[in-house]
Tab-separated table of N, CA and C in Angstrom:
chain	number	residue	atom	x	y	z
A	1	MET	N	33.529	142.895	112.624
A	1	MET	CA	33.834	143.628	111.764
A	1	MET	C	34.327	143.388	111.164
A	2	HIS	N	35.387	142.642	111.333
A	2	HIS	CA	36.558	142.178	109.800
A	2	HIS	C	35.926	141.208	109.256
A	3	SER	N	35.198	140.530	109.783
A	3	SER	CA	34.563	139.397	108.924
A	3	SER	C	33.840	140.098	108.336
A	4	MET	N	33.010	141.524	108.155
A	4	MET	CA	32.241	141.843	106.489
A	4	MET	C	33.169	142.356	105.816
A	5	SER	N	34.489	143.029	106.560
A	5	SER	CA	35.754	143.148	105.354
A	5	SER	C	35.790	142.009	103.842
A	6	LYS	N	35.602	141.250	104.729
A	6	LYS	CA	36.057	140.264	103.884
A	6	LYS	C	34.325	140.116	102.401
A	7	TRP	N	33.687	140.275	103.679
A	7	TRP	CA	32.186	140.046	101.939
A	7	TRP	C	32.262	142.053	101.306
A	8	ASP	N	32.627	142.948	102.138
A	8	ASP	CA	32.883	143.891	101.113
A	8	ASP	C	34.114	143.484	100.029
A	9	ARG	N	35.458	142.833	100.136
A	9	ARG	CA	36.085	142.686	99.422
A	9	ARG	C	35.323	142.033	98.055
A	10	ARG	N	34.620	140.663	98.412
A	10	ARG	CA	34.197	139.612	97.544
A	10	ARG	C	33.055	140.603	96.917
A	11	PHE	N	31.704	140.979	97.240
A	11	PHE	CA	31.005	141.889	97.111
A	11	PHE	C	31.824	142.836	95.734
A	12	LEU	N	32.641	143.453	96.117
A	12	LEU	CA	32.982	144.429	95.592
A	12	LEU	C	33.911	143.929	93.846
A	13	GLU	N	34.464	142.673	94.382
A	13	GLU	CA	35.241	141.866	93.175
A	13	GLU	C	34.128	141.449	92.014
A	14	LEU	N	32.876	141.020	92.690
A	14	LEU	CA	32.136	140.569	91.795
A	14	LEU	C	30.994	141.453	90.632
A	15	ALA	N	31.107	142.652	91.797
A	15	ALA	CA	30.714	144.044	90.389
A	15	ALA	C	31.952	144.605	89.638
A	16	LYS	N	33.421	144.016	89.896
A	16	LYS	CA	34.567	144.393	89.020
A	16	LYS	C	33.996	143.312	87.571
A	17	GLN	N	33.971	142.014	88.181
A	17	GLN	CA	33.276	141.115	87.159
A	17	GLN	C	32.341	141.414	86.533
A	18	ILE	N	31.461	141.982	86.682
A	18	ILE	CA	30.202	142.437	86.148
A	18	ILE	C	30.604	143.378	84.907
A	19	SER	N	31.663	144.501	85.234
A	19	SER	CA	31.667	145.187	84.995
A	19	SER	C	32.373	145.352	83.574
A	20	THR	N	32.398	143.846	83.668
A	20	THR	CA	33.413	143.553	81.814
A	20	THR	C	32.366	143.211	81.127
A	21	TRP	N	31.427	143.617	81.394
A	21	TRP	CA	29.835	142.867	80.415
A	21	TRP	C	29.529	143.712	79.989
A	22	SER	N	30.468	145.059	79.937
A	22	SER	CA	30.001	146.401	79.346
A	22	SER	C	31.102	146.135	78.161
A	23	LYS	N	30.907	146.353	77.215
A	23	LYS	CA	31.501	146.197	75.512
A	23	LYS	C	32.738	147.318	75.274
A	24	ASP	N	32.195	148.219	76.344
A	24	ASP	CA	32.435	149.874	75.930
A	24	ASP	C	34.317	149.760	77.350
A	25	PRO	N	35.255	149.869	77.166
A	25	PRO	CA	35.861	149.381	78.199
A	25	PRO	C	36.483	151.077	78.906
A	26	SER	N	35.804	152.202	78.075
A	26	SER	CA	35.770	153.547	79.095
A	26	SER	C	34.728	153.650	80.178
A	27	THR	N	33.745	152.693	79.876
A	27	THR	CA	32.771	153.181	80.669
A	27	THR	C	32.700	151.505	81.784
A	28	GLN	N	33.315	151.095	81.668
A	28	GLN	CA	32.751	150.049	82.538
A	28	GLN	C	32.867	149.986	83.941
A	29	VAL	N	31.416	149.917	84.447
A	29	VAL	CA	30.563	150.085	85.903
A	29	VAL	C	30.742	148.877	86.108
A	30	GLY	N	30.684	148.037	87.410
A	30	GLY	CA	29.991	147.227	87.615
A	30	GLY	C	29.013	147.616	89.045
A	31	CYS	N	27.764	146.830	89.552
A	31	CYS	CA	27.034	146.895	90.471
A	31	CYS	C	26.571	145.781	90.716
A	32	VAL	N	26.970	145.476	92.254
A	32	VAL	CA	25.867	144.664	92.795
A	32	VAL	C	25.085	144.913	94.169
A	33	VAL	N	24.073	145.012	94.224
A	33	VAL	CA	22.925	145.719	95.534
A	33	VAL	C	23.117	143.993	96.456
A	34	VAL	N	23.100	144.295	97.336
A	34	VAL	CA	23.107	143.157	98.510
A	34	VAL	C	22.113	143.405	100.166
A	35	GLY	N	21.405	142.558	99.726
A	35	GLY	CA	20.567	143.007	100.599
A	35	GLY	C	20.972	142.262	102.221
A	36	PRO	N	20.256	142.581	103.373
A	36	PRO	CA	20.287	142.431	105.079
A	36	PRO	C	21.041	141.207	105.065
A	37	ASP	N	20.991	139.858	104.356
A	37	ASP	CA	21.361	138.630	105.008
A	37	ASP	C	22.054	138.495	103.763
A	38	ARG	N	23.050	139.339	103.402
A	38	ARG	CA	24.207	139.406	102.449
A	38	ARG	C	23.841	138.350	101.111
A	39	GLU	N	22.387	138.608	100.642
A	39	GLU	CA	22.134	137.856	99.330
A	39	GLU	C	21.634	138.738	98.094
A	40	ILE	N	22.228	138.841	96.933
A	40	ILE	CA	22.120	139.534	96.198
A	40	ILE	C	20.565	140.126	95.542
A	41	ARG	N	20.507	140.831	95.939
A	41	ARG	CA	19.226	141.903	95.088
A	41	ARG	C	18.531	141.736	93.784
A	42	SER	N	20.293	142.873	93.364
A	42	SER	CA	20.105	142.779	91.631
A	42	SER	C	21.618	142.918	91.426
A	43	THR	N	21.759	143.573	90.119
A	43	THR	CA	23.339	143.947	89.549
A	43	THR	C	22.982	144.642	87.827
A	44	GLY	N	23.597	145.265	87.773
A	44	GLY	CA	23.637	145.823	86.618
A	44	GLY	C	25.521	146.000	86.073
A	45	PHE	N	25.548	146.543	84.776
A	45	PHE	CA	25.949	147.592	84.769
A	45	PHE	C	26.450	148.161	83.255
A	46	ASN	N	27.276	149.137	83.222
A	46	ASN	CA	26.904	149.850	82.194
A	46	ASN	C	26.699	149.460	80.664
A	47	GLY	N	25.573	149.895	80.425
A	47	GLY	CA	25.273	149.271	78.503
A	47	GLY	C	24.686	150.749	78.148
A	48	LEU	N	24.340	150.251	77.053
A	48	LEU	CA	23.977	150.782	75.855
A	48	LEU	C	22.595	150.771	76.062
A	49	PRO	N	21.347	151.502	75.845
A	49	PRO	CA	19.867	151.774	76.167
A	49	PRO	C	19.368	150.779	75.027
A	50	ARG	N	18.328	150.002	74.904
A	50	ARG	CA	17.939	149.226	74.162
A	50	ARG	C	17.901	150.096	72.667
A	51	GLY	N	18.149	149.284	71.405
A	51	GLY	CA	18.284	149.756	70.173
A	51	GLY	C	19.603	150.787	69.766
A	52	ILE	N	20.073	150.556	70.312
A	52	ILE	CA	21.613	151.410	70.056
A	52	ILE	C	22.888	150.318	70.372
A	53	ASP	N	23.376	150.323	69.389
A	53	ASP	CA	24.211	148.941	69.385
A	53	ASP	C	26.047	150.286	69.041
A	54	ASP	N	26.681	149.628	69.077
A	54	ASP	CA	28.204	149.680	69.863
A	54	ASP	C	28.738	150.390	68.455
A	55	THR	N	27.963	149.945	67.316
A	55	THR	CA	28.121	151.028	65.771
A	55	THR	C	28.117	152.678	65.964
A	56	ASP	N	27.221	152.923	67.061
A	56	ASP	CA	26.045	154.195	66.729
A	56	ASP	C	27.487	155.624	66.579
A	57	GLU	N	27.135	156.063	65.437
A	57	GLU	CA	28.211	157.577	65.707
A	57	GLU	C	28.463	157.772	66.423
A	58	ARG	N	27.292	157.921	67.105
A	58	ARG	CA	26.952	159.499	68.248
A	58	ARG	C	27.957	159.317	69.864
A	59	LEU	N	28.004	157.960	69.826
A	59	LEU	CA	29.405	157.385	70.977
A	59	LEU	C	30.161	157.919	71.011
A	60	ASN	N	30.997	158.437	69.382
A	60	ASN	CA	32.698	158.718	69.656
A	60	ASN	C	32.362	160.257	70.019
A	61	ASN	N	31.417	160.378	70.371
A	61	ASN	CA	31.557	161.921	70.819
A	61	ASN	C	30.944	161.812	72.442
A	62	ARG	N	32.603	162.201	72.792
A	62	ARG	CA	32.206	161.762	74.534
A	62	ARG	C	31.028	162.767	75.472
A	63	GLU	N	30.412	163.720	74.872
A	63	GLU	CA	30.057	164.659	75.896
A	63	GLU	C	28.450	163.773	75.459
A	64	ILE	N	27.745	163.886	74.136
A	64	ILE	CA	26.600	162.441	74.060
A	64	ILE	C	26.800	161.056	74.897
A	65	LYS	N	28.284	160.782	74.295
A	65	LYS	CA	28.169	159.188	74.504
A	65	LYS	C	27.696	159.257	75.912
A	66	TYR	N	28.319	160.054	77.551
A	66	TYR	CA	28.328	159.259	78.506
A	66	TYR	C	26.569	159.514	78.802
A	67	PRO	N	25.688	160.925	79.008
A	67	PRO	CA	25.076	161.539	79.120
A	67	PRO	C	23.383	159.564	78.398
A	68	MET	N	24.002	159.330	77.038
A	68	MET	CA	23.392	158.499	76.776
A	68	MET	C	24.035	157.163	77.285
A	69	ILE	N	24.672	156.289	78.285
A	69	ILE	CA	24.076	154.854	78.597
A	69	ILE	C	23.913	154.849	79.672
A	70	CYS	N	22.881	153.570	79.471
A	70	CYS	CA	22.243	153.430	80.858
A	70	CYS	C	23.136	152.593	82.160
A	71	HIS	N	23.475	153.797	82.949
A	71	HIS	CA	24.819	153.261	84.037
A	71	HIS	C	24.042	152.238	84.869
A	72	ALA	N	25.404	151.171	85.583
A	72	ALA	CA	24.913	149.965	86.472
A	72	ALA	C	24.099	150.463	87.633
A	73	GLU	N	24.376	151.265	88.296
A	73	GLU	CA	23.246	151.842	89.334
A	73	GLU	C	21.847	151.697	88.693
A	74	GLU	N	21.706	152.451	87.462
A	74	GLU	CA	20.184	152.609	86.875
A	74	GLU	C	19.814	150.898	86.774
A	75	ASN	N	21.243	150.681	85.898
A	75	ASN	CA	19.879	149.000	85.686
A	75	ASN	C	20.102	148.554	86.537
A	76	ALA	N	20.919	147.705	87.607
A	76	ALA	CA	20.303	147.427	88.871
A	76	ALA	C	19.015	148.072	89.392
A	77	ILE	N	18.740	149.177	89.492
A	77	ILE	CA	17.494	149.487	90.124
A	77	ILE	C	15.859	149.057	89.477
A	78	MET	N	16.336	149.126	87.832
A	78	MET	CA	15.861	149.118	86.986
A	78	MET	C	15.213	147.680	87.010
A	79	HIS	N	16.173	146.460	87.294
A	79	HIS	CA	16.261	145.477	87.259
A	79	HIS	C	15.340	145.168	88.314
A	80	ALA	N	15.523	145.529	89.490
A	80	ALA	CA	15.305	144.759	90.882
A	80	ALA	C	13.671	145.628	90.184
A	81	ALA	N	13.285	146.580	89.692
A	81	ALA	CA	11.713	147.111	89.619
A	81	ALA	C	10.881	146.438	89.453
A	82	ARG	N	11.477	145.634	87.947
A	82	ARG	CA	10.942	144.731	87.532
A	82	ARG	C	10.569	143.910	87.840
A	83	THR	N	11.614	143.151	88.642
A	83	THR	CA	11.155	141.621	89.255
A	83	THR	C	10.980	141.780	90.179
A	84	GLY	N	10.066	143.248	90.624
A	84	GLY	CA	9.523	143.255	92.044
A	84	GLY	C	10.348	143.056	93.098
A	85	ILE	N	11.063	143.337	93.379
A	85	ILE	CA	12.164	142.824	94.643
A	85	ILE	C	12.767	144.566	95.421
A	86	SER	N	12.502	144.376	96.342
A	86	SER	CA	13.033	146.247	96.904
A	86	SER	C	14.158	146.161	97.330
A	87	LEU	N	15.074	147.747	97.057
A	87	LEU	CA	16.588	147.268	97.211
A	87	LEU	C	16.001	148.497	98.385
A	88	LYS	N	15.246	148.442	99.506
A	88	LYS	CA	15.690	149.654	100.639
A	88	LYS	C	16.456	148.763	101.490
A	89	ASN	N	17.166	149.749	102.801
A	89	ASN	CA	18.419	149.474	103.362
A	89	ASN	C	19.650	148.443	102.543
A	90	CYS	N	19.609	148.419	101.351
A	90	CYS	CA	20.521	147.317	101.004
A	90	CYS	C	21.999	147.733	100.450
A	91	ILE	N	22.233	147.764	100.484
A	91	ILE	CA	24.494	147.795	100.459
A	91	ILE	C	24.193	147.790	98.883
A	92	ALA	N	25.031	148.788	98.369
A	92	ALA	CA	25.083	149.066	96.600
A	92	ALA	C	26.451	149.310	96.650
A	93	TYR	N	27.496	147.505	95.987
A	93	TYR	CA	28.661	147.989	95.820
A	93	TYR	C	28.949	148.566	94.397
A	94	VAL	N	29.867	149.569	93.700
A	94	VAL	CA	29.925	149.968	92.567
A	94	VAL	C	31.662	150.279	92.633
A	95	THR	N	31.864	149.547	91.219
A	95	THR	CA	33.009	149.806	90.738
A	95	THR	C	33.568	150.745	90.434
A	96	TRP	N	32.863	152.597	90.877
A	96	TRP	CA	33.000	153.629	90.481
A	96	TRP	C	31.645	154.703	91.438
A	97	PRO	N	32.392	155.288	91.904
A	97	PRO	CA	31.334	156.779	92.446
A	97	PRO	C	30.638	156.459	91.702
A	98	PRO	N	29.213	156.842	92.773
A	98	PRO	CA	27.678	156.608	91.587
A	98	PRO	C	27.965	158.633	91.153
A	99	CYS	N	27.572	158.781	90.028
A	99	CYS	CA	27.249	160.596	89.402
A	99	CYS	C	26.152	160.762	89.926
A	100	THR	N	25.876	162.109	90.049
A	100	THR	CA	24.698	162.371	90.455
A	100	THR	C	23.334	162.186	90.254
A	101	ARG	N	23.440	161.744	88.880
A	101	ARG	CA	21.976	160.859	88.444
A	101	ARG	C	21.840	159.686	89.294
A	102	CYS	N	22.564	158.905	89.315
A	102	CYS	CA	23.077	157.206	90.125
A	102	CYS	C	22.689	157.889	91.601
A	103	ALA	N	23.233	158.791	92.012
A	103	ALA	CA	22.753	159.313	93.529
A	103	ALA	C	21.281	159.048	93.756
A	104	ARG	N	21.274	160.007	92.706
A	104	ARG	CA	19.240	160.353	93.305
A	104	ARG	C	18.245	159.129	92.958
A	105	SER	N	19.126	157.957	91.946
A	105	SER	CA	18.662	156.746	91.671
A	105	SER	C	18.687	156.300	92.963
A	106	LEU	N	19.336	155.772	93.391
A	106	LEU	CA	19.719	155.394	94.495
A	106	LEU	C	19.515	155.468	95.956
A	107	ILE	N	19.167	156.341	95.617
A	107	ILE	CA	18.576	157.062	96.730
A	107	ILE	C	17.060	157.143	97.009
A	108	GLN	N	16.128	157.444	95.957
A	108	GLN	CA	15.043	157.111	95.625
A	108	GLN	C	14.673	155.811	95.823
A	109	ALA	N	15.474	154.935	95.556
A	109	ALA	CA	14.903	153.096	95.651
A	109	ALA	C	15.446	153.038	97.087
A	110	GLY	N	16.045	154.105	97.814
A	110	GLY	CA	16.168	153.323	99.302
A	110	GLY	C	17.172	152.477	100.054
A	111	VAL	N	18.416	152.484	98.670
A	111	VAL	CA	19.848	152.002	99.523
A	111	VAL	C	20.643	152.890	100.023
A	112	SER	N	20.762	152.201	101.268
A	112	SER	CA	21.684	152.723	102.348
A	112	SER	C	22.769	152.759	102.703
A	113	GLU	N	23.252	152.170	101.629
A	113	GLU	CA	24.898	152.169	101.528
A	113	GLU	C	25.016	152.180	101.040
A	114	ILE	N	26.368	152.854	100.181
A	114	ILE	CA	27.037	152.561	98.922
A	114	ILE	C	28.933	152.134	99.498
A	115	VAL	N	29.603	151.485	98.763
A	115	VAL	CA	30.508	151.049	98.965
A	115	VAL	C	31.224	151.349	97.325
A	116	TYR	N	32.190	151.324	97.491
A	116	TYR	CA	33.475	151.919	96.443
A	116	TYR	C	34.548	151.107	96.508
A	117	PRO	N	35.607	150.739	95.630
A	117	PRO	CA	36.593	150.605	96.229
A	117	PRO	C	37.824	151.590	96.549
A	118	LYS	N	38.612	151.920	97.098
A	118	LYS	CA	40.234	152.522	97.373
A	118	LYS	C	40.879	152.489	96.667
A	119	GLU	N	41.218	152.468	95.505
A	119	GLU	CA	41.792	152.575	94.685
A	119	GLU	C	41.634	153.558	93.516
A	120	VAL	N	40.428	153.887	93.560
A	120	VAL	CA	39.373	154.793	92.592
A	120	VAL	C	40.120	155.912	92.360
A	121	GLU	N	40.942	156.681	91.049
A	121	GLU	CA	41.102	157.566	91.258
A	121	GLU	C	39.972	158.779	90.441
A	122	ILE	N	39.566	159.893	90.804
A	122	ILE	CA	38.602	160.261	90.424
A	122	ILE	C	39.226	161.501	89.878
A	123	PRO	N	38.806	161.159	88.300
A	123	PRO	CA	39.311	162.875	87.039
A	123	PRO	C	38.993	163.817	86.820
A	124	ASP	N	39.655	165.055	86.973
A	124	ASP	CA	39.127	166.074	87.230
A	124	ASP	C	37.677	166.836	86.426
A	125	ARG	N	37.299	166.256	85.680
A	125	ARG	CA	36.088	166.217	84.758
A	125	ARG	C	35.060	165.978	85.952
A	126	TRP	N	35.272	165.027	86.900
A	126	TRP	CA	34.459	164.369	87.395
A	126	TRP	C	34.218	164.747	88.601
A	127	GLU	N	35.189	165.495	89.456
A	127	GLU	CA	35.310	165.850	90.575
A	127	GLU	C	34.152	166.737	91.606
A	128	THR	N	33.385	167.597	90.192
A	128	THR	CA	32.008	168.525	90.897
A	128	THR	C	31.352	167.292	91.407
A	129	ASP	N	30.588	167.078	89.720
A	129	ASP	CA	29.986	165.982	90.033
A	129	ASP	C	29.550	165.036	91.226
A	130	PHE	N	31.271	164.359	91.578
A	130	PHE	CA	31.748	163.486	92.668
A	130	PHE	C	31.181	164.102	94.022
A	131	ASP	N	31.567	165.396	94.106
A	131	ASP	CA	31.442	166.178	95.387
A	131	ASP	C	30.100	165.965	95.333
A	132	MET	N	29.330	166.967	94.455
A	132	MET	CA	28.241	166.700	94.951
A	132	MET	C	26.928	165.493	94.402
A	133	SER	N	27.567	164.286	94.573
A	133	SER	CA	26.829	163.193	94.410
A	133	SER	C	26.716	162.723	96.754
A	134	LEU	N	27.956	163.411	96.956
A	134	LEU	CA	28.497	163.092	98.497
A	134	LEU	C	28.033	163.721	98.855
A	135	ASN	N	27.330	164.669	99.059
A	135	ASN	CA	26.148	166.087	99.427
A	135	ASN	C	25.147	165.560	99.421
A	136	MET	N	24.552	165.061	98.440
A	136	MET	CA	23.605	164.245	98.425
A	136	MET	C	23.006	162.909	99.239
A	137	PHE	N	24.214	162.012	99.363
A	137	PHE	CA	24.114	161.442	100.123
A	137	PHE	C	23.660	161.131	101.961
A	138	LYS	N	24.772	162.349	101.805
A	138	LYS	CA	24.993	162.811	103.270
A	138	LYS	C	23.369	164.138	103.775
A	139	GLU	N	22.739	164.669	102.696
A	139	GLU	CA	22.052	165.393	103.759
A	139	GLU	C	20.545	163.879	103.400
A	140	SER	N	21.032	162.860	102.663
A	140	SER	CA	19.578	162.111	102.336
A	140	SER	C	20.350	160.842	103.218
A	141	LYS	N	21.171	161.184	104.123
A	141	LYS	CA	21.726	160.473	105.143
A	141	LYS	C	22.597	158.793	104.884
A	142	THR	N	22.673	158.726	103.608
A	142	THR	CA	23.358	157.402	103.133
A	142	THR	C	24.371	157.365	103.508
A	143	VAL	N	25.156	156.137	103.696
A	143	VAL	CA	26.463	155.732	104.100
A	143	VAL	C	27.386	155.325	102.846
A	144	VAL	N	28.329	156.591	102.657
A	144	VAL	CA	29.262	156.074	101.768
A	144	VAL	C	30.737	155.615	102.371
A	145	ARG	N	31.093	154.349	102.181
A	145	ARG	CA	32.539	153.699	102.406
A	145	ARG	C	33.332	153.647	100.981
A	146	GLN	N	34.631	153.876	101.592
A	146	GLN	CA	35.303	153.413	100.096
A	146	GLN	C	36.592	152.156	101.447
A	147	GLU	N	35.902	150.788	100.274
A	147	GLU	CA	37.169	149.552	100.927
A	147	GLU	C	38.118	149.486	100.343
């Protein structure tokens, strides 16, 4: 078990590195999806949908901005789907715990485990959504770990 935590750390560090590709510091999230043999199957980071650039007026309004952003997990899942890669029984390493929207996508993609860093503090406004995500994962028997 001990050797696995070394891998957990490496993949979480990689997810953190990938999160820096997001232009907006307030939405930096990275995701690395790893297969059973520790091979990287897909990666993603929070980004703006095609056709929207970072000067878009709507991004100044938080209520509009967050729903608009393509989340790291969704981007990793879409990337895998486009390239025909299965994420079934894979582990998703993320820098931030998945929201309900991403939880649903991860469950549908067949990801069996979610790992996110221990030092993450969930702001009050995300607390309810995070609890709902955890319940969705529990119901689908998806393992959630903090490393």
